[in-house]
Coordinates of C-alpha atoms in Angstrom, one line a residue:
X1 CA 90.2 54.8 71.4
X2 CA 89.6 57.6 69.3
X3 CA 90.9 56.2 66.3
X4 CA 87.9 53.3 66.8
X5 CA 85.6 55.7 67.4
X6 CA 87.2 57.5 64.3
X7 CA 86.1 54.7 62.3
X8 CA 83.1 53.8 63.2
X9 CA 81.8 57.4 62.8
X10 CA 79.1 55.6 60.1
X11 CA 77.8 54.2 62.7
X12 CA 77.1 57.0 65.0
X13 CA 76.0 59.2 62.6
X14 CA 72.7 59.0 63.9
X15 CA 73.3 59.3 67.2
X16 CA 71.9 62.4 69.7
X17 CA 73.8 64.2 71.7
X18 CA 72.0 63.7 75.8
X19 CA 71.9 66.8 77.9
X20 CA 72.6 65.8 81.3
X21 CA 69.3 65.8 82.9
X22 CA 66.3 63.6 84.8
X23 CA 65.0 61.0 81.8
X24 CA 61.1 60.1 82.2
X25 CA 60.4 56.6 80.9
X26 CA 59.4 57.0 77.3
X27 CA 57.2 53.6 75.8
X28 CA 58.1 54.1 72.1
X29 CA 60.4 52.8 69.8
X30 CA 63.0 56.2 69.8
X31 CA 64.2 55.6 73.5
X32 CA 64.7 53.3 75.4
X33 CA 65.7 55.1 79.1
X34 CA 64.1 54.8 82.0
X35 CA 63.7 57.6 85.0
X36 CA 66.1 59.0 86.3
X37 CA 69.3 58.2 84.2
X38 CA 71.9 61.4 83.7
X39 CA 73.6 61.1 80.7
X40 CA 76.8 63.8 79.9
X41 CA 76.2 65.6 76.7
X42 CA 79.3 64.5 75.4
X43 CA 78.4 60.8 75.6
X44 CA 76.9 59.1 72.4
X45 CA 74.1 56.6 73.6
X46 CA 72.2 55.2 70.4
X47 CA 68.8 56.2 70.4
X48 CA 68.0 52.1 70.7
X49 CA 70.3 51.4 73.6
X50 CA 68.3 49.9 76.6
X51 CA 69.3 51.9 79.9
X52 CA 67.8 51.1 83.3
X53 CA 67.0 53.1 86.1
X54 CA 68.9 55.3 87.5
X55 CA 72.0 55.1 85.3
X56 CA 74.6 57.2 85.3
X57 CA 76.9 57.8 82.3
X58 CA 80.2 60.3 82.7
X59 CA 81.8 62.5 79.9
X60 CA 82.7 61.0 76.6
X61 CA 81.3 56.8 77.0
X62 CA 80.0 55.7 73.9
X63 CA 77.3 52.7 74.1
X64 CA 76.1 50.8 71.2
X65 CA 72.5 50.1 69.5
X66 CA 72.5 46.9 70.8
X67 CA 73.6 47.4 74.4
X68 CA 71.1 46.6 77.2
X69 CA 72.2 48.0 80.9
X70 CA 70.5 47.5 84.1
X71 CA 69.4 49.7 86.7
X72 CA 72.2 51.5 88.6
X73 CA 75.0 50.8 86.0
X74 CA 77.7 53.7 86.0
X75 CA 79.8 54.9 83.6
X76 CA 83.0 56.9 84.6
X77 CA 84.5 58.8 81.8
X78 CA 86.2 57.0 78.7
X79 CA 84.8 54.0 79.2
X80 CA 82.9 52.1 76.2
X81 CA 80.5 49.5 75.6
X82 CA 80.1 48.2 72.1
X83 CA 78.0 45.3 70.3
X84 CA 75.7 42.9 71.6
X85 CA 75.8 43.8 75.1
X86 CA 74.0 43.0 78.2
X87 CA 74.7 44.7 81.5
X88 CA 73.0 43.8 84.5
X89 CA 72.1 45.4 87.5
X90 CA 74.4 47.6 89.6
X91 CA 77.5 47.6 87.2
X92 CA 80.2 50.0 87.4
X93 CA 82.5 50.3 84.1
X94 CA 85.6 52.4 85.5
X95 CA 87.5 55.4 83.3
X96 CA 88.7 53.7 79.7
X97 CA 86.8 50.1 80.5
X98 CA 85.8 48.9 77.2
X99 CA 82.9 45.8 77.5
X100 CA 81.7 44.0 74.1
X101 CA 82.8 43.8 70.5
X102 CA 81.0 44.5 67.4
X103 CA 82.0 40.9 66.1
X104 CA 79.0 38.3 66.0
X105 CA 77.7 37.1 69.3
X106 CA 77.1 38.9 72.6
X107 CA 78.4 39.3 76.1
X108 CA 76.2 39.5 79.1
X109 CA 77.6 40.5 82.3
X110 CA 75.7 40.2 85.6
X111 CA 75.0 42.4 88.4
X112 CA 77.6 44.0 91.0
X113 CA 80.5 43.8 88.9
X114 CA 83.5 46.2 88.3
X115 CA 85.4 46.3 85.4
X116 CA 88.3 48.2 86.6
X117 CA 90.1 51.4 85.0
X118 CA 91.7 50.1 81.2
X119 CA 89.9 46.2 81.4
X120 CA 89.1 45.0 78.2
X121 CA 86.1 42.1 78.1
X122 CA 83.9 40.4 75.9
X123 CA 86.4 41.6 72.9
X124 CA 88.0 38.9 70.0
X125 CA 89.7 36.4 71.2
X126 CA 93.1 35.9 70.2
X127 CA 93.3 32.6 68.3
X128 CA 94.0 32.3 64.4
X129 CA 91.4 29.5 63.9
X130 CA 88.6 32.1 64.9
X131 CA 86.5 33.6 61.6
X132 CA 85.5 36.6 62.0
X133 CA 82.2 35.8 60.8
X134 CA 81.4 33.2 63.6
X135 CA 79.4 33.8 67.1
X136 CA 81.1 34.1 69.4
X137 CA 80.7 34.7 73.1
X138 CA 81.7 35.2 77.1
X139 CA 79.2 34.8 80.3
X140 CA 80.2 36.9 83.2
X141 CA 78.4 35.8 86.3
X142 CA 77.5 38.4 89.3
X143 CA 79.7 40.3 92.3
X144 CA 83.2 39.9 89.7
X145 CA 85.9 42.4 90.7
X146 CA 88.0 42.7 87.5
X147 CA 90.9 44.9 87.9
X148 CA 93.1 47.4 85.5
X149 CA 94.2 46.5 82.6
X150 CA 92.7 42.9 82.5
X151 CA 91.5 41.4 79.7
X152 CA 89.2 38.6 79.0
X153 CA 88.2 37.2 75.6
X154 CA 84.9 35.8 74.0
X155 CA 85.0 32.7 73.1
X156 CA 86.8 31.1 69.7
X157 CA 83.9 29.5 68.1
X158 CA 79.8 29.9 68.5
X159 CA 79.7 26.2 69.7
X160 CA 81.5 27.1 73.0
X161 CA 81.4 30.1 75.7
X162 CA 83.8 31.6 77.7
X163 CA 82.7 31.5 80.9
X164 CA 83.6 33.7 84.6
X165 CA 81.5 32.6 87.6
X166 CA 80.5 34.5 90.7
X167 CA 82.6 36.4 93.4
X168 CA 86.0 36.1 91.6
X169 CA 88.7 38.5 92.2
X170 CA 90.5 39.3 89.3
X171 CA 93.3 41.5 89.8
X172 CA 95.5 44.1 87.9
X173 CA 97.0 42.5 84.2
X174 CA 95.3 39.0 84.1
X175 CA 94.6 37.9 81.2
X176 CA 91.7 34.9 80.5
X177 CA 91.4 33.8 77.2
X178 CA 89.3 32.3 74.7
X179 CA 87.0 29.2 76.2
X180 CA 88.0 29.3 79.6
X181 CA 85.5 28.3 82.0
X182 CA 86.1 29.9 85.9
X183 CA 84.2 28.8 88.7
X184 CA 83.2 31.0 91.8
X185 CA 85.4 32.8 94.3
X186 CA 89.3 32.3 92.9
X187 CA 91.3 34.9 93.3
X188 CA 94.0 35.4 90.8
X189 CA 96.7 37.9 91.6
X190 CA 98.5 40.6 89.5
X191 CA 99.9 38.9 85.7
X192 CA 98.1 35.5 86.4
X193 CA 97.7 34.7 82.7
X194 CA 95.4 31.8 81.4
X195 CA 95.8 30.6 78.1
X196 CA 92.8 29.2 75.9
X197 CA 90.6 26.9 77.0
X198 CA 91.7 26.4 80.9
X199 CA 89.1 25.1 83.6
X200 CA 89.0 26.7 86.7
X201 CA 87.1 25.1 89.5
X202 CA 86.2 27.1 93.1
X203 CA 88.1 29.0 95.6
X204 CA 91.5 28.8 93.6
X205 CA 93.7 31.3 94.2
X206 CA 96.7 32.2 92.2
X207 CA 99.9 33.9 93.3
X208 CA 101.5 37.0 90.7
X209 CA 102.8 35.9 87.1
X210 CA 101.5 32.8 87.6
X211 CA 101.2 31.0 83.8
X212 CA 99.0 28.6 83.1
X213 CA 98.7 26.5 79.6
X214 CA 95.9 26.0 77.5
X215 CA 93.5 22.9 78.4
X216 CA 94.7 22.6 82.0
X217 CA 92.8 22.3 84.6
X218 CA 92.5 23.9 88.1
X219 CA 90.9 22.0 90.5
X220 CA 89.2 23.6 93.9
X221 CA 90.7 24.9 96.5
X222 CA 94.3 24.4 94.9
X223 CA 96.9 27.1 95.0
X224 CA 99.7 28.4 92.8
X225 CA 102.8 29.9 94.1
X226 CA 104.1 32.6 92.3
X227 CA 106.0 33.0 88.9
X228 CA 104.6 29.1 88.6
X229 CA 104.7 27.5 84.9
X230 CA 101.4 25.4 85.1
X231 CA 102.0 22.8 81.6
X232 CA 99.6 20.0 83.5
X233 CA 96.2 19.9 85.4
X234 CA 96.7 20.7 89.7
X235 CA 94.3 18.3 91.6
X236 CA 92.2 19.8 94.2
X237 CA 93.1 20.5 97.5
X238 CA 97.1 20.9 96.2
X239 CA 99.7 23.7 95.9
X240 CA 102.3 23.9 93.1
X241 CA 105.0 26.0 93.0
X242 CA 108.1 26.1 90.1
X243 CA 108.5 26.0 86.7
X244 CA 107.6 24.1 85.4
X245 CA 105.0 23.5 88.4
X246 CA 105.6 20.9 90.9
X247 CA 103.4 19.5 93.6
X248 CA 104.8 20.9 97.0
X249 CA 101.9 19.3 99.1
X250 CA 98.2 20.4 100.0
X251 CA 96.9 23.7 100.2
X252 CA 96.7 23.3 104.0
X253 CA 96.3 27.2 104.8
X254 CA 93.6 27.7 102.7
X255 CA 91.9 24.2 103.3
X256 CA 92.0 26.2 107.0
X257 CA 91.0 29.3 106.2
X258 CA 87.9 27.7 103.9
X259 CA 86.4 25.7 107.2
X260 CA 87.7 22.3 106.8
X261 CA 87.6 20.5 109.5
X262 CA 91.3 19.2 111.6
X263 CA 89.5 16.2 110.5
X264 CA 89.4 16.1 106.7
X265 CA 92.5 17.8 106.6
X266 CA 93.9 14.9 108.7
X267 CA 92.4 12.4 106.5
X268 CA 93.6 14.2 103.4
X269 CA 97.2 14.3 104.5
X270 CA 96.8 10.5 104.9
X271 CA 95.7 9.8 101.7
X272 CA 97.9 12.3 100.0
X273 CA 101.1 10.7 101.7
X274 CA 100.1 7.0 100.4
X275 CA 99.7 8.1 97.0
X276 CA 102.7 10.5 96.0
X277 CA 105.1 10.0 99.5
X278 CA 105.0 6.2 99.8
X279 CA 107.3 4.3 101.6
X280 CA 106.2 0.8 101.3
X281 CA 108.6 -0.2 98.3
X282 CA 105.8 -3.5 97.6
X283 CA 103.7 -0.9 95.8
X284 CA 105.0 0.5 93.3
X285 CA 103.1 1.9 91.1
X286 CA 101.2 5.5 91.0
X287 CA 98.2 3.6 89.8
X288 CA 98.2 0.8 92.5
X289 CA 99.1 3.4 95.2
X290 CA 95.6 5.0 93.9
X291 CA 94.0 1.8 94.5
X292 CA 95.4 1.2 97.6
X293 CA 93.7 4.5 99.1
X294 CA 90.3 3.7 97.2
X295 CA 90.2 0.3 99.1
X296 CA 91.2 1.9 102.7
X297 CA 88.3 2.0 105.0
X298 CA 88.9 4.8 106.8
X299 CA 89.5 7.0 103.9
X300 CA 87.3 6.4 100.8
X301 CA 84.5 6.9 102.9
X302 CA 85.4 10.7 103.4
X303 CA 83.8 12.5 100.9
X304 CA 86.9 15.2 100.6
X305 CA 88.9 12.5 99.7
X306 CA 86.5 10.7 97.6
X307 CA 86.9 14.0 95.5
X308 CA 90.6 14.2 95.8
X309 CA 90.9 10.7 94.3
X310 CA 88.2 11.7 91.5
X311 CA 90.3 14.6 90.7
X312 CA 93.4 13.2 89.9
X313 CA 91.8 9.9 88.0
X314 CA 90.0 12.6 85.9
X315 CA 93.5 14.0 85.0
X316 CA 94.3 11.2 83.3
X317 CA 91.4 10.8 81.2
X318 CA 92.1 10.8 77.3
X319 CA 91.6 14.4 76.6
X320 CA 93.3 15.9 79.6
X321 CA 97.1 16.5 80.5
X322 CA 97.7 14.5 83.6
X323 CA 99.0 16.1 86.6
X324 CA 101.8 18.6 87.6
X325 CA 104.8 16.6 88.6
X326 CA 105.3 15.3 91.7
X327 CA 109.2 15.2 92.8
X328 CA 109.9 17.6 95.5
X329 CA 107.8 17.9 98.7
X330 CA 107.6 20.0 101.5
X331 CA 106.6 17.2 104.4
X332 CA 102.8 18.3 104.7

């Protein structure tokens, strides 16, 4: 990090060194703090850097002309925020984060989020087709917890955004890449790596080293066992385990643990057992089995299985991969 700063030493040449102390709000054009920000003196904040109150910013953090951060934000030690940033409220960047790129485009983070100790976000993404002189960009939503060492990219061209919802949980070594869009409240454990341009839905959760290739998609409430090979979309409501990833079931614990009812998950069961554990050898086919539970009375009229059914016909759509494989089960 100190070679970057190293290099960019053109840029910062007119920087001011901040003694720490109590900042009154200042209307002019030169500064842009608000009360009651402390500021290390050997931080460099650019005089046109936007801080909110009550910021706090530790020994040697760097922030960039164009950075924005809300009130509350702290700063431990080593930790950097370059580009076209925006922070929101209540933001903690831990020692050696780094947050934003000085490539076109922006990142904006919302409020209540941790970027744990080493995370790397809003930076290039990692795909050859990107030109360095295109937009590009990533939306964090609010109350994120992104662990060490993480890394998520912006987005591979200015038509598109990578995208992290609310409430995730993003543990140590993931990696999200370029275009992804994540919904609200997954949890993806240690090494879960997404490759570019992967949907996420809500309340997935990932087991560790779980690999997952580009275009697939996630659907909600689905879980991944660990060390699983994801190559094709996994409906909601499923587990998949293996590699390459196979459906073992539903996701029955955390169907449980997420309030549905004995219910729905009865009705699910049902409805997953015609389509992929069918006995009756005078339907044959994966797509009449699908039919056969769209016409059943007693199930298409359930709306979790109305979106079961809707998640696995949209896997076969013309741009998407189809589901994971469905050869071994585990009798749920």
């Amino acid at each position: 990090m100190l070679i970057k700063l190293s290099m960019r030493s053109s840029c910062y040449s007119s920087l001011r060194i901040i003694q720490p102390r109590f900042f009154s709000y200042v209307a002019d054009e030169e500064k842009g703090y608000a009360s009651k920000s402390i500021i290390h003196p050997s931080a460099i904040v650019h005089p046109n850097a936007v801080l909110g109150e009550g910021v706090s910013i530790g020994p040697f953090c760097s922030i960039s002309s164009s950075a924005k951060l809300g009130n509350g934000c702290q700063l431990y030690p080593g930790s950097h925020i370059f580009g076209n940033t925006d922070l929101g409220d209540n933001c903690m960047l831990m020692t050696g984060a780094v947050v934003g790129d000085d490539y076109p485009g922006c990142t904006v983070i919302g409020s209540n989020n941790i970027i744990g100790y080493h995370a790397v976000v809003g930076v290039k993404c990692q795909d050859l087709k990107y030109k360095p002189e295109d937009e590009c960009f990533l939306e964090v939503g609010h109350n994120n917890d992104i662990r060490e060492h993480t890394s998520i990219h912006r987005s591979s061209k200015s038509t598109d955004t990578t995208v992290v919802g609310n409430g995730n949980l993003i543990m140590g070594a993931c990696h999200i890449a370029h275009d992804c869009k994540i919904g609200n409240n997954n949890i993806f454990a240690n090494n879960t790596l997404l490759a570019g341009h992967v949907e996420v839905e809500d309340y997935v959760h990932t087991a560790g080293a779980t690999v997952i290739h580009q275009f697939c998609h996630l659907g909600s409430f689905s879980f991944l066992g660990g060390g699983s090979v994801v190559s094709q979309d996994v409906p909601k409501y499923m587990m998949v385990a293996g590699d390459r990833a196979e459906l073992r079931g539903l996701n029955l614990v955390g169907l449980t643990r997420r309030g549905f009812s004995i219910e729905e998950i009865r009705n699910l069961k049902t409805a997953y057992r015609k389509i992929f554990m069918c006995t009756d050898t005078t339907i044959g086919s994966f797509e009449e089995r699908i039919a056969q539970v769209e016409q059943h009375e007693g199930l298409i009229h359930v709306p979790a299985v109305r979106a079961m059914l809707q998640s696995i016909r949209d896997s076969f759509a013309e741009d998407r991969r189809g589901i994971c494989k469905y050869g071994c089960w585990n009798g749920s």
